[in-house]
Coordinates of C-alpha atoms and ligand atoms in Angstrom, one line a residue:
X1 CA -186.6 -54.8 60.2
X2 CA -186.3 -57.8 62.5
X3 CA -182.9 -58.8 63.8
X4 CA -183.2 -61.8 62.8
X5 CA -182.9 -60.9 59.5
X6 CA -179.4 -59.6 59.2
X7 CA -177.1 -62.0 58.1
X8 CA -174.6 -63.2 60.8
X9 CA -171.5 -64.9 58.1
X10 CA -168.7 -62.6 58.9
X11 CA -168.0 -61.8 55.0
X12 CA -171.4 -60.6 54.7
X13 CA -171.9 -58.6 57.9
X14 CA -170.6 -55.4 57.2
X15 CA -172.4 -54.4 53.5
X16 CA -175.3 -56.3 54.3
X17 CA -175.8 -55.1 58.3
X18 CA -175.4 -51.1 56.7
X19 CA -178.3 -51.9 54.2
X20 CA -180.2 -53.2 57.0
X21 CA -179.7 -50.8 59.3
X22 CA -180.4 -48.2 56.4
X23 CA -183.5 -49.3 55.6
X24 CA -184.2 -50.1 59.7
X25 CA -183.5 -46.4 60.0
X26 CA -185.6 -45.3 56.8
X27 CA -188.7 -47.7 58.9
X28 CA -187.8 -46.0 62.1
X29 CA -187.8 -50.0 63.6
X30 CA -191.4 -50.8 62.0
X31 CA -191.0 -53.8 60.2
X32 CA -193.2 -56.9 61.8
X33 CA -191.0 -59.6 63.2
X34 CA -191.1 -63.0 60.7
X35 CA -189.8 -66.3 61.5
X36 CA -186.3 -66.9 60.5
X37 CA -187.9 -70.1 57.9
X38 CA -189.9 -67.0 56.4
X39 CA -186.8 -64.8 55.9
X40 CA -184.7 -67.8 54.4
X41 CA -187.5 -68.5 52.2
X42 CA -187.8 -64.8 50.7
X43 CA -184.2 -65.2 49.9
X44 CA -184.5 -67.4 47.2
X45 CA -186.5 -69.0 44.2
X46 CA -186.7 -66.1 42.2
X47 CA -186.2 -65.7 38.1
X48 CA -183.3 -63.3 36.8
X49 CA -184.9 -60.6 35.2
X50 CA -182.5 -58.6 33.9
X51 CA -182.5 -56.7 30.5
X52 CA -180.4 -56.8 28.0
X53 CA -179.2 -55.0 24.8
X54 CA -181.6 -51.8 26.2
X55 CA -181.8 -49.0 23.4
X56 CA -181.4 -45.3 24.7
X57 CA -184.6 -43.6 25.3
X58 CA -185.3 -41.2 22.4
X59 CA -184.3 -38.2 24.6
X60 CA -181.1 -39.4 25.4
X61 CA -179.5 -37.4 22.5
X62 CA -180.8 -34.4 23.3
X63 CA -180.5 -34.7 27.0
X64 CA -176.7 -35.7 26.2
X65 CA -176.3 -31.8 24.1
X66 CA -178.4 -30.3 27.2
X67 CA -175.1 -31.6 30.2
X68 CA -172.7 -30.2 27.1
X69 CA -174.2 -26.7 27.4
X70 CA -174.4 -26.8 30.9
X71 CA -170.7 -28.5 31.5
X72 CA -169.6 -25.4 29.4
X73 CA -170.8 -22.8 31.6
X74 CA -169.2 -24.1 35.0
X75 CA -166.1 -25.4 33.9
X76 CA -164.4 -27.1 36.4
X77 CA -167.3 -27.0 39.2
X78 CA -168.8 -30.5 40.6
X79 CA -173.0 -29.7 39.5
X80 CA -175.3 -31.7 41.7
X81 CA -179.1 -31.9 40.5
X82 CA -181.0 -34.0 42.5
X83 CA -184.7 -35.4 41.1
X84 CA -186.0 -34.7 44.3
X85 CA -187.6 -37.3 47.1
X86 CA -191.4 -38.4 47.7
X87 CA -193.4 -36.3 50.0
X88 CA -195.4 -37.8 53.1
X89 CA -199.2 -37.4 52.6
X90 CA -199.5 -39.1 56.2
X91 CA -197.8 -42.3 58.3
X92 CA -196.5 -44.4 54.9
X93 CA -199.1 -42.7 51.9
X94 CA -197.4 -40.6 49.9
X95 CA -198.0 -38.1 47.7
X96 CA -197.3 -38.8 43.5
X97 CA -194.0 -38.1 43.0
X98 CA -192.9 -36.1 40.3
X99 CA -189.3 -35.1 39.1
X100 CA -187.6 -31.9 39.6
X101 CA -187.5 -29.9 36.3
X102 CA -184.0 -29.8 35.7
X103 CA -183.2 -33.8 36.7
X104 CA -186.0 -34.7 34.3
X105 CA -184.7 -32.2 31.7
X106 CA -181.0 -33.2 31.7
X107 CA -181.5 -36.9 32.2
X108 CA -184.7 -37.6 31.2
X109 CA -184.7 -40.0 33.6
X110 CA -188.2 -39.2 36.5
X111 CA -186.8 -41.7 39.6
X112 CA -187.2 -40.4 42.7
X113 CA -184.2 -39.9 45.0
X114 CA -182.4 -40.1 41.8
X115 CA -179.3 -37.5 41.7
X116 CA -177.2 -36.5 38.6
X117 CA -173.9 -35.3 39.7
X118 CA -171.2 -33.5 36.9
X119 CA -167.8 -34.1 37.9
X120 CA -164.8 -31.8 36.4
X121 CA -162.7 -33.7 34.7
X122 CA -159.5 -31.8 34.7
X123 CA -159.8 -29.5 32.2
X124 CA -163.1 -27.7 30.9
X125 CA -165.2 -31.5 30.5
X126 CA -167.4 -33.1 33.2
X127 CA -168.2 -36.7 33.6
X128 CA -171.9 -37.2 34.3
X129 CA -172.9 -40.2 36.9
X130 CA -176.2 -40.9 37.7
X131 CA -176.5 -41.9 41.6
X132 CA -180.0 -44.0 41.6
X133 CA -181.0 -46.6 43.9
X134 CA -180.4 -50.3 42.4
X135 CA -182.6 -53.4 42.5
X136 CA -183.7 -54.2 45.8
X137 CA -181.5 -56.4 48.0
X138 CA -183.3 -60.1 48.1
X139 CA -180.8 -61.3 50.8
X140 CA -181.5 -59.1 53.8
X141 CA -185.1 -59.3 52.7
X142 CA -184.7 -55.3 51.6
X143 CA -187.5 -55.8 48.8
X144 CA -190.5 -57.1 50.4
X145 CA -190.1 -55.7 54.2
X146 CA -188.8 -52.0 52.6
X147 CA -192.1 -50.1 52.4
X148 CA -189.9 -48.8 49.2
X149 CA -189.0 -52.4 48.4
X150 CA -189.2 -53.6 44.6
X151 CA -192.5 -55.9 45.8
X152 CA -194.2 -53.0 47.2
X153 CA -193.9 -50.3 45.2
X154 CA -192.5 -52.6 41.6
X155 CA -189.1 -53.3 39.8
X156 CA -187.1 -50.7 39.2
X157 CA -184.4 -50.5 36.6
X158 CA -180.9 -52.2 37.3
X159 CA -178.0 -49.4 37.3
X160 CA -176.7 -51.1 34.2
X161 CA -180.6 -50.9 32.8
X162 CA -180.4 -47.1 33.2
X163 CA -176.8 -46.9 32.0
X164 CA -178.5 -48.0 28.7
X165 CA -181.9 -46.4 28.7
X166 CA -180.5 -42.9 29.5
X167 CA -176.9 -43.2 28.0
X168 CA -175.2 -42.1 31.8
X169 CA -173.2 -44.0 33.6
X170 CA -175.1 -45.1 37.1
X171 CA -173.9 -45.6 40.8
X172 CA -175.8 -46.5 44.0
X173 CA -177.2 -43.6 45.4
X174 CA -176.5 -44.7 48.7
X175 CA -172.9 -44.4 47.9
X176 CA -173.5 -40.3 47.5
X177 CA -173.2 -39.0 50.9
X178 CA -169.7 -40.1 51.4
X179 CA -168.8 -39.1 47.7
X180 CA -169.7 -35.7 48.1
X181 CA -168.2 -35.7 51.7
X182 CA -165.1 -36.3 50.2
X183 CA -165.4 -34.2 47.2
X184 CA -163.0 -31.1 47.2
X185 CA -162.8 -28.0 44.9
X186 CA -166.1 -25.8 44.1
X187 CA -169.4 -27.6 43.8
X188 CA -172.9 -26.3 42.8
X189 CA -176.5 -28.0 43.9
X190 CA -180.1 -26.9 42.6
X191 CA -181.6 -26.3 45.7
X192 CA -184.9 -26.8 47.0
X193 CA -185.7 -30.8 45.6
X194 CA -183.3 -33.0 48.2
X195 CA -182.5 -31.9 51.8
X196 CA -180.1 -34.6 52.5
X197 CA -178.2 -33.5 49.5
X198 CA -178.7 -30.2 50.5
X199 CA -177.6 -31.4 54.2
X200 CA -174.0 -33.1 52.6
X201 CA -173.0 -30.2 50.9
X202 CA -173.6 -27.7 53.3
X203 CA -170.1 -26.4 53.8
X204 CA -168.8 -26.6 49.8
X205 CA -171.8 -24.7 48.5
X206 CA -173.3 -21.1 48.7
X207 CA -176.7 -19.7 48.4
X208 CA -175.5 -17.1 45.6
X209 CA -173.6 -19.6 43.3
X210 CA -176.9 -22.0 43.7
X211 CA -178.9 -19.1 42.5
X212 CA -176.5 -19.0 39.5
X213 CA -177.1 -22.7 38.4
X214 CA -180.8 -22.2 39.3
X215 CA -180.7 -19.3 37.0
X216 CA -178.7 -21.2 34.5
X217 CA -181.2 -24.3 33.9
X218 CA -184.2 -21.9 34.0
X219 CA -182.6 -20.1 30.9
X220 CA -181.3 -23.1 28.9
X221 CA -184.9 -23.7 28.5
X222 CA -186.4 -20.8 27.0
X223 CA -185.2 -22.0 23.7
X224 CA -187.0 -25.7 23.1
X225 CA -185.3 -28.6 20.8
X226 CA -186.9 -30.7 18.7
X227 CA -187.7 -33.2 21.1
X228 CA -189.4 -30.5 23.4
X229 CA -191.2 -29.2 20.1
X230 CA -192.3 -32.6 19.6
X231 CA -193.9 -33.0 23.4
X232 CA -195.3 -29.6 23.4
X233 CA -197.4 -30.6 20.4
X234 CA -198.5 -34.0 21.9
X235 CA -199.5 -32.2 24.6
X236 CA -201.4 -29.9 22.8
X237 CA -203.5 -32.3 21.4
X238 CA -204.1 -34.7 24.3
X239 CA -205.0 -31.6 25.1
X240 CA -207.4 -30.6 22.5
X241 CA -208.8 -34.5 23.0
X242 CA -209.9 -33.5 26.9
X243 CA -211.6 -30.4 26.3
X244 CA -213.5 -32.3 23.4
X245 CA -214.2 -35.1 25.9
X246 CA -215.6 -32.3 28.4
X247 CA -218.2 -30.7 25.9
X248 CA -219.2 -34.2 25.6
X249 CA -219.9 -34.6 28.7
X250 CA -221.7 -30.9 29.6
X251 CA -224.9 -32.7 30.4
X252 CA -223.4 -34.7 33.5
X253 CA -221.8 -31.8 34.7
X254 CA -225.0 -29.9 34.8
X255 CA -226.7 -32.4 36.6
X256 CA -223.6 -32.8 38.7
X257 CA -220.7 -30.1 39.5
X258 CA -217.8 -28.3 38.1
X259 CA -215.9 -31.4 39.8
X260 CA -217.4 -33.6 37.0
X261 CA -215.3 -31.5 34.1
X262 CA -212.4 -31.8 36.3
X263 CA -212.8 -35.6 36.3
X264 CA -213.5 -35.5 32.7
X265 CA -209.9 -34.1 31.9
X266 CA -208.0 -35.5 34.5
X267 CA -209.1 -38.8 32.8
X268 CA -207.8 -38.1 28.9
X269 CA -204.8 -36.6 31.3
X270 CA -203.5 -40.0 32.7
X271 CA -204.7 -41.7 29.6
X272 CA -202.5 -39.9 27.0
X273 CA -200.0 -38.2 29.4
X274 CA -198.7 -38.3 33.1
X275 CA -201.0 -35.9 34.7
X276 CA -202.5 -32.7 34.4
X277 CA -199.7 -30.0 34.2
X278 CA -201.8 -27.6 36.8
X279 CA -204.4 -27.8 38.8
X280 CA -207.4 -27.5 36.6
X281 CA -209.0 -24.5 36.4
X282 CA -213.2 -25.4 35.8
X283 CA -214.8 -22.3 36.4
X284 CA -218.4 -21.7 35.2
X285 CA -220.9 -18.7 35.8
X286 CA -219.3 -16.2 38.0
X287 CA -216.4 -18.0 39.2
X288 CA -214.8 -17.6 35.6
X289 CA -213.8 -14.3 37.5
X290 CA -211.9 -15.8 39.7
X291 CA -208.5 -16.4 38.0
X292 CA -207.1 -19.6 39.9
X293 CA -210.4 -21.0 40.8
X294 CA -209.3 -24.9 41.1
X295 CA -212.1 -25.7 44.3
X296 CA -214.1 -26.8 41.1
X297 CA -216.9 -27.1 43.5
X298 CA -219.7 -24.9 42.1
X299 CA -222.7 -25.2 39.8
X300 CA -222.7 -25.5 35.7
X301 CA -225.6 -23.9 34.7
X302 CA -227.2 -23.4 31.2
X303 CA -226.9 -19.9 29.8
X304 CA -223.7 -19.2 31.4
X305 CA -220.2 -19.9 30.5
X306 CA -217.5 -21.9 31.4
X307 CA -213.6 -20.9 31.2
X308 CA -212.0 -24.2 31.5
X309 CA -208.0 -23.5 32.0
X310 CA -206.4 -27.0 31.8
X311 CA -203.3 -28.9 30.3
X312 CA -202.1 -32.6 29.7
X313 CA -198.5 -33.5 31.1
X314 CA -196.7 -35.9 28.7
X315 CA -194.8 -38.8 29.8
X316 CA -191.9 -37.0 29.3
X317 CA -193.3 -34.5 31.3
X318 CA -194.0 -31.2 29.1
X319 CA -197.4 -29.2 29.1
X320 CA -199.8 -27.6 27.4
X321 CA -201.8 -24.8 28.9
X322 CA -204.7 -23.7 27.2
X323 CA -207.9 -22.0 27.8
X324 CA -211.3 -21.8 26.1
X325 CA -214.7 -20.0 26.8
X326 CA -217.9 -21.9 26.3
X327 CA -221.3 -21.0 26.4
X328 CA -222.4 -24.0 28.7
X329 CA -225.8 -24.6 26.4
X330 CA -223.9 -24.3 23.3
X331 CA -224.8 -20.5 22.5
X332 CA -223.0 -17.0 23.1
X333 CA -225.8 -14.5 24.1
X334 CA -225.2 -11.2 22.7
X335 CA -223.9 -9.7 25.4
X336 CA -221.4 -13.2 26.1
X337 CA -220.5 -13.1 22.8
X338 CA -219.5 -9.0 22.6
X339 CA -217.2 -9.8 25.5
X340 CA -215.7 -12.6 24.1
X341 CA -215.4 -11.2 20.8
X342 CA -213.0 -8.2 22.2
X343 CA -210.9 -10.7 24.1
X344 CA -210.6 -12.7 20.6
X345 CA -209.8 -9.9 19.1
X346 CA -207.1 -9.1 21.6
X347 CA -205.7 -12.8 21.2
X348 CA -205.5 -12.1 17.9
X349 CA -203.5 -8.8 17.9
X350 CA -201.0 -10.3 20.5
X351 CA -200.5 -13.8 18.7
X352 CA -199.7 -11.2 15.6
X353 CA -197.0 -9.8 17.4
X354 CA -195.4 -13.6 18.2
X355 CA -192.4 -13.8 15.6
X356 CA -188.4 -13.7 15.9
X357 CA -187.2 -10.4 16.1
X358 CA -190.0 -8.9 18.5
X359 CA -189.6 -8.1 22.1
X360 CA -191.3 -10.2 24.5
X361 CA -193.1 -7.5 26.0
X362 CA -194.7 -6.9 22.3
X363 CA -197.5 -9.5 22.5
X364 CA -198.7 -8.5 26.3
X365 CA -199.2 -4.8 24.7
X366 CA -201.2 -5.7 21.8
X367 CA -203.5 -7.3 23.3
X368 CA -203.8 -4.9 26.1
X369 CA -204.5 -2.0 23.4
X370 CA -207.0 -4.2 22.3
X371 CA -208.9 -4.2 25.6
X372 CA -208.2 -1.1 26.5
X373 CA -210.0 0.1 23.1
X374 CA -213.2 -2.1 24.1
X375 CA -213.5 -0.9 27.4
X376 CA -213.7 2.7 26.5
X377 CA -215.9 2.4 23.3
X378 CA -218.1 0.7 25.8
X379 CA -218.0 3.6 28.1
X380 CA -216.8 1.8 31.1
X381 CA -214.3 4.3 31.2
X382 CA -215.5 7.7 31.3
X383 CA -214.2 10.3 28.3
X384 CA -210.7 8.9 28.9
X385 CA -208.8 8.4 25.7
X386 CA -207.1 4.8 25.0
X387 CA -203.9 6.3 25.8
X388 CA -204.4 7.6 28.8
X389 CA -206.0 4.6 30.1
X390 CA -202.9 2.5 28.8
X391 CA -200.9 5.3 30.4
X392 CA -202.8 4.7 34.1
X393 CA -203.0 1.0 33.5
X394 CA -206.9 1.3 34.1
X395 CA -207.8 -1.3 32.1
X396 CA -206.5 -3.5 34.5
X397 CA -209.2 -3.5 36.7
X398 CA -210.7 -6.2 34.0
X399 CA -208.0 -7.7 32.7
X400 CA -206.1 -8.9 35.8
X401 CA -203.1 -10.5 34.8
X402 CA -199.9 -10.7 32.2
X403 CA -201.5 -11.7 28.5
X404 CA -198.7 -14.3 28.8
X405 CA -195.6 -17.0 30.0
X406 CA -192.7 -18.9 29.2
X407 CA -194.4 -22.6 28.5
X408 CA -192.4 -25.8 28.7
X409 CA -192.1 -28.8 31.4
X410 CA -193.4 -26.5 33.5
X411 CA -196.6 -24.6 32.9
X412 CA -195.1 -21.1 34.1
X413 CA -191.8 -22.5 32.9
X414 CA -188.3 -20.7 33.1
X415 CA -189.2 -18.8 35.8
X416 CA -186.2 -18.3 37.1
X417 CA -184.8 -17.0 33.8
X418 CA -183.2 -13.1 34.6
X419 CA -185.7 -10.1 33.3
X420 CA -182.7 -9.3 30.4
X421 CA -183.3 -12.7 29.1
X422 CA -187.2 -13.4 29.6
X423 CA -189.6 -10.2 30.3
X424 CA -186.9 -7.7 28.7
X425 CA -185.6 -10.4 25.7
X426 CA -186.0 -11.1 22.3
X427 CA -188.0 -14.0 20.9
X428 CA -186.3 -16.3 18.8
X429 CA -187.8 -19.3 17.1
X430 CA -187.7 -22.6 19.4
X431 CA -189.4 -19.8 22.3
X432 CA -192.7 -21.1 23.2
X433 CA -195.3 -18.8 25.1
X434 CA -199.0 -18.7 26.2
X435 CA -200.6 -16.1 24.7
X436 CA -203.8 -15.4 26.7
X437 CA -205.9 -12.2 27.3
X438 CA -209.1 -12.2 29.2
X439 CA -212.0 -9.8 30.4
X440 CA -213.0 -10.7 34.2
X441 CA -216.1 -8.5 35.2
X442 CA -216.8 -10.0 39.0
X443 CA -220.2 -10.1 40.5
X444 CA -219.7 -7.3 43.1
X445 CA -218.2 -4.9 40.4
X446 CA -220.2 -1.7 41.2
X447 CA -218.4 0.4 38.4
X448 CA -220.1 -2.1 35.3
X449 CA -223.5 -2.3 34.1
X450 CA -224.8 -5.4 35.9
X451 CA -226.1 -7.4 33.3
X452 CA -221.4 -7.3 32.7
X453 CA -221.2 -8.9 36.4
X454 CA -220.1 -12.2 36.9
X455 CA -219.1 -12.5 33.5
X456 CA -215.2 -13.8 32.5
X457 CA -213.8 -14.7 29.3
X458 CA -210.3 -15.9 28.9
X459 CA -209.0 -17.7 25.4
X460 CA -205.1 -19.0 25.9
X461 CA -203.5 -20.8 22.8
X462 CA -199.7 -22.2 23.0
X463 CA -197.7 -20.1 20.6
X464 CA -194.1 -21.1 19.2
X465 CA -191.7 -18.9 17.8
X466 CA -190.7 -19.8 14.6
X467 CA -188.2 -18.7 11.9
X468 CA -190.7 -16.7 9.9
X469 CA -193.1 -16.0 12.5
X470 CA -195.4 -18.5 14.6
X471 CA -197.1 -21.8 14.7
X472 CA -200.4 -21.6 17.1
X473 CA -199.6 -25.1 18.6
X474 CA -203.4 -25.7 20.3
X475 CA -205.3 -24.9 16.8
X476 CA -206.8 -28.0 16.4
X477 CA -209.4 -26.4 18.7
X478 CA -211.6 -23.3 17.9
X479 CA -211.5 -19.8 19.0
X480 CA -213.7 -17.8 16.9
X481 CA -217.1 -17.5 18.3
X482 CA -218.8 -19.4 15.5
X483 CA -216.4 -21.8 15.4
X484 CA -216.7 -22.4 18.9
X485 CA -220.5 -22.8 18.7
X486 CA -220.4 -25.1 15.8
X487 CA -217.9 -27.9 17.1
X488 CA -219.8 -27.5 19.9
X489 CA -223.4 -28.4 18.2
X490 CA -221.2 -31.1 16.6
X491 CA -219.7 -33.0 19.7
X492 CA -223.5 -32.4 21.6
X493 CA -224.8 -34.2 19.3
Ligands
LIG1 N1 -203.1 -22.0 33.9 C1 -202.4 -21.0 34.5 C2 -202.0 -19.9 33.5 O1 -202.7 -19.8 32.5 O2 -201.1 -19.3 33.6
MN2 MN1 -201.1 -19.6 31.1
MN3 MN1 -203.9 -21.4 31.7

């Protein structure tokens, strides 16, 4: 910022010289010098835009019960969640921002910088206050030399805006430092989203009670509400909508690349939802083996499949995560389809085992039985029984990974959650999980025939608990190996 743009009239200098120098800090001196008629002339001429009469967001109830529960597990303990800041890509490009799971979730507000701070009041209560940064200053010229300045980057809400919209009362974040400097008695802060946060409260906080809170917000989530029901469905079938777009489009990626298919979702992505909720997983022929392959860089051939892993984010910011196995030229060949048949078969067994009551660890066995049963009738394991390969975990070889996780706003979500309450609980209904076995025979495998090499088949549906059993919440889209072919034929044309 120039200096001649800091106001000089004593009754303004001292607020109006401490935004400037904030934002001269924040610039690191950058801004180009303009001619004092340029800076008076920014000042002014401008319509009032403020909203009136806002209604709260349809969250706003729920993310209203959400502070009660957590308010009543720290009782008398200032909480301090920050939404996190925006990350330098280089000089002034930054990455897309995206919200820290727990702001997002107990505000369902998404603003960057944004902090929600829970304040004892006396007793057991709290008082929430949202610290987010205001309109932009038009007087010390804040909003058009700011490279975060309401004419760069666009309006932003007005505290009172958001006091509506999200039903919390709102402060200037700028005001936080020196609030929490002063604060006394025990304070908590989710770590890991804000270091200047993290910086102010250096002294009053410690790594253990973090954890706690950490803990605390990854566990209040393994049980959804009906909002979070609601998303995880929309999701689901933005979903759905993408990987109907991407069979569609099969041709183009043939002549083209896996990075075609990733295109093709990403696009249904930002049209119905935020973003993708992972990196896109587009893996055709032999890199189907490869169980995070997101380089998306390879061939799409006829004759072999493709395991497309991919999820929409909502708007609100929950995901799907779901996985099917196509036969790129709309076929299964005999040997495809025996594969994918066993891991079907396996999906189905552990989905079964999905319903109030059951351990967690239920579904993940089924389906490994499953596999483990196919792999030995096939003879890729000796004259070992079933049990005894369960018993050594041989099975493993080709089946790689967990058959499932904790889904939510985040697509491996309560991951913090202690092993009583996730991998050693009970489900419940509101629970949603993936539920997603797969067979992964890669190319250098010595110990299978060859004509298994290179082959993987994963199928991964989005399962919620309900009160009498399950609801498969990806279903609009097929999983049974004629199914599969003949929405297939249909959306080839
Ligand atoms: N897409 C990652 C997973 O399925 O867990
Ligand atoms: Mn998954
Ligand atoms: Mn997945």
């Amino acid at each position: 910022m120039s200096e001649e743009l800091i106001p000089e009239t004593p009754e303004q200098e001292t607020e109006e010289n401490e935004a400037a120098e904030a934002i001269k800090q924040r610039k690191n001196g950058l801004y180009p010098a303009v001619s004092d008629e340029l800076a008076e002339n920014m000042k002014s001429g401008w319509a009032d835009t403020e909203l009136h009469d806002l209604q709260p967001i349809p969250q706003a109830e729920h993310t209203a019960n959400r502070r009660a529960a957590l308010s009543a597990r720290f009782p008398g303990e200032r909480l301090v969640i920050p939404a996190g800041n925006l990350r330098t890509r280089s000089n002034d490009t930054e990455y897309a921002f995206r919200a820290s799971t727990e702001y997002a979730y107990l505000t369902g507000d998404q603003t960057q910088d944004g902090v929600l701070v829970l304040e004892p009041t006396g007793g057991t209560g709290h008082e929430a206050t949202l610290y987010l940064l205001p309109r932009s200053n038009r007087e010390n010229g804040e909003f058009w030399l700011d490279g975060q300045g309401e004419l760069w980057v666009g309006r932003r809400n007005s505290l009172t805006e958001a006091e509506q919209l999200l039903g919390i009362p709102a402060k200037d974040v700028r005001e936080l430092p020196a609030a929490l400097a002063e604060a006394t008695g025990p304070v908590r802060n989710v770590r890991g989203h804000d270091a200047s946060i993290e910086a102010a409260l250096t002294d009053k906080v410690t790594a253990e009670r973090d954890e706690e809170l950490r803990v605390y917000l990854s566990e209040a989530r393994l049980v959804k509400d009906a909002f979070e029901i609601a998303e995880l469905q929309k999701a689901c079938d933005a979903t759905a909508r993408g990987f109907e777009d991407v069979v569609k489009s099969l041709d183009k990626a043939e002549a083209t690349s896996e990075r075609f298919i990733e295109g093709t979702f990403f696009l249904r992505a930002r049209i119905e939802g935020n973003d993708i909720g992972y990196g896109s997983i587009c893996a055709a022929g032999p890199h189907a083996t490869t169980l995070h392959w997101v380089r998306n860089d390879g061939a799409v051939r006829a004759g072999e499949l493709l395991l497309l892993d991919a999820g929409v984010e909502t708007n609100d910011l929950y995901t799907a995560d779901v996985t099917r196995t196509l036969p790129i030229n709309g076929t299964f060949s005999p040997l495809q389809r025996k594969i994918y048949d066993a891991v079907y078969e396996a999906q189905e067994a552990g989905i079964a085992a999905v319903k109030p009551g059951a351990a967690y660890r239920d579904f993940h066995d089924a389906a490994q039985r499953v596999l483990a049963e196919k792999l030995v009738e096939w003879g890729l394991l000796g004259d070992l029984s079933v049990e005894k390969v369960l018993e050594l975990g041989l099975q493993r070889r080709w089946t790689l990974h967990g058959t499932g996780h904790m889904l939510g706003m985040d697509v491996h979500d309560c991951a913090a959650a202690r092993t009583e309450t996730y991998v050693d609980g009970t489900l419940e209904p509101g629970v949603c999980l993936t539920v997603e076995p797969g067979l992964y025979f890669q190319a250098d495998d010595l110990t299978v025939p060859e004509e298994y090499r290179g082959i993987g088949v994963r199928i991964e549906d989005d399962i919620l608990v309900t009160e009498d059993g399950n609801r498969n919440l990806s279903d609009s889209l097929p999983r049974r190996a004629d199914e599969v072919e003949a929405w297939m034929a249909r959306l080839k044309g």
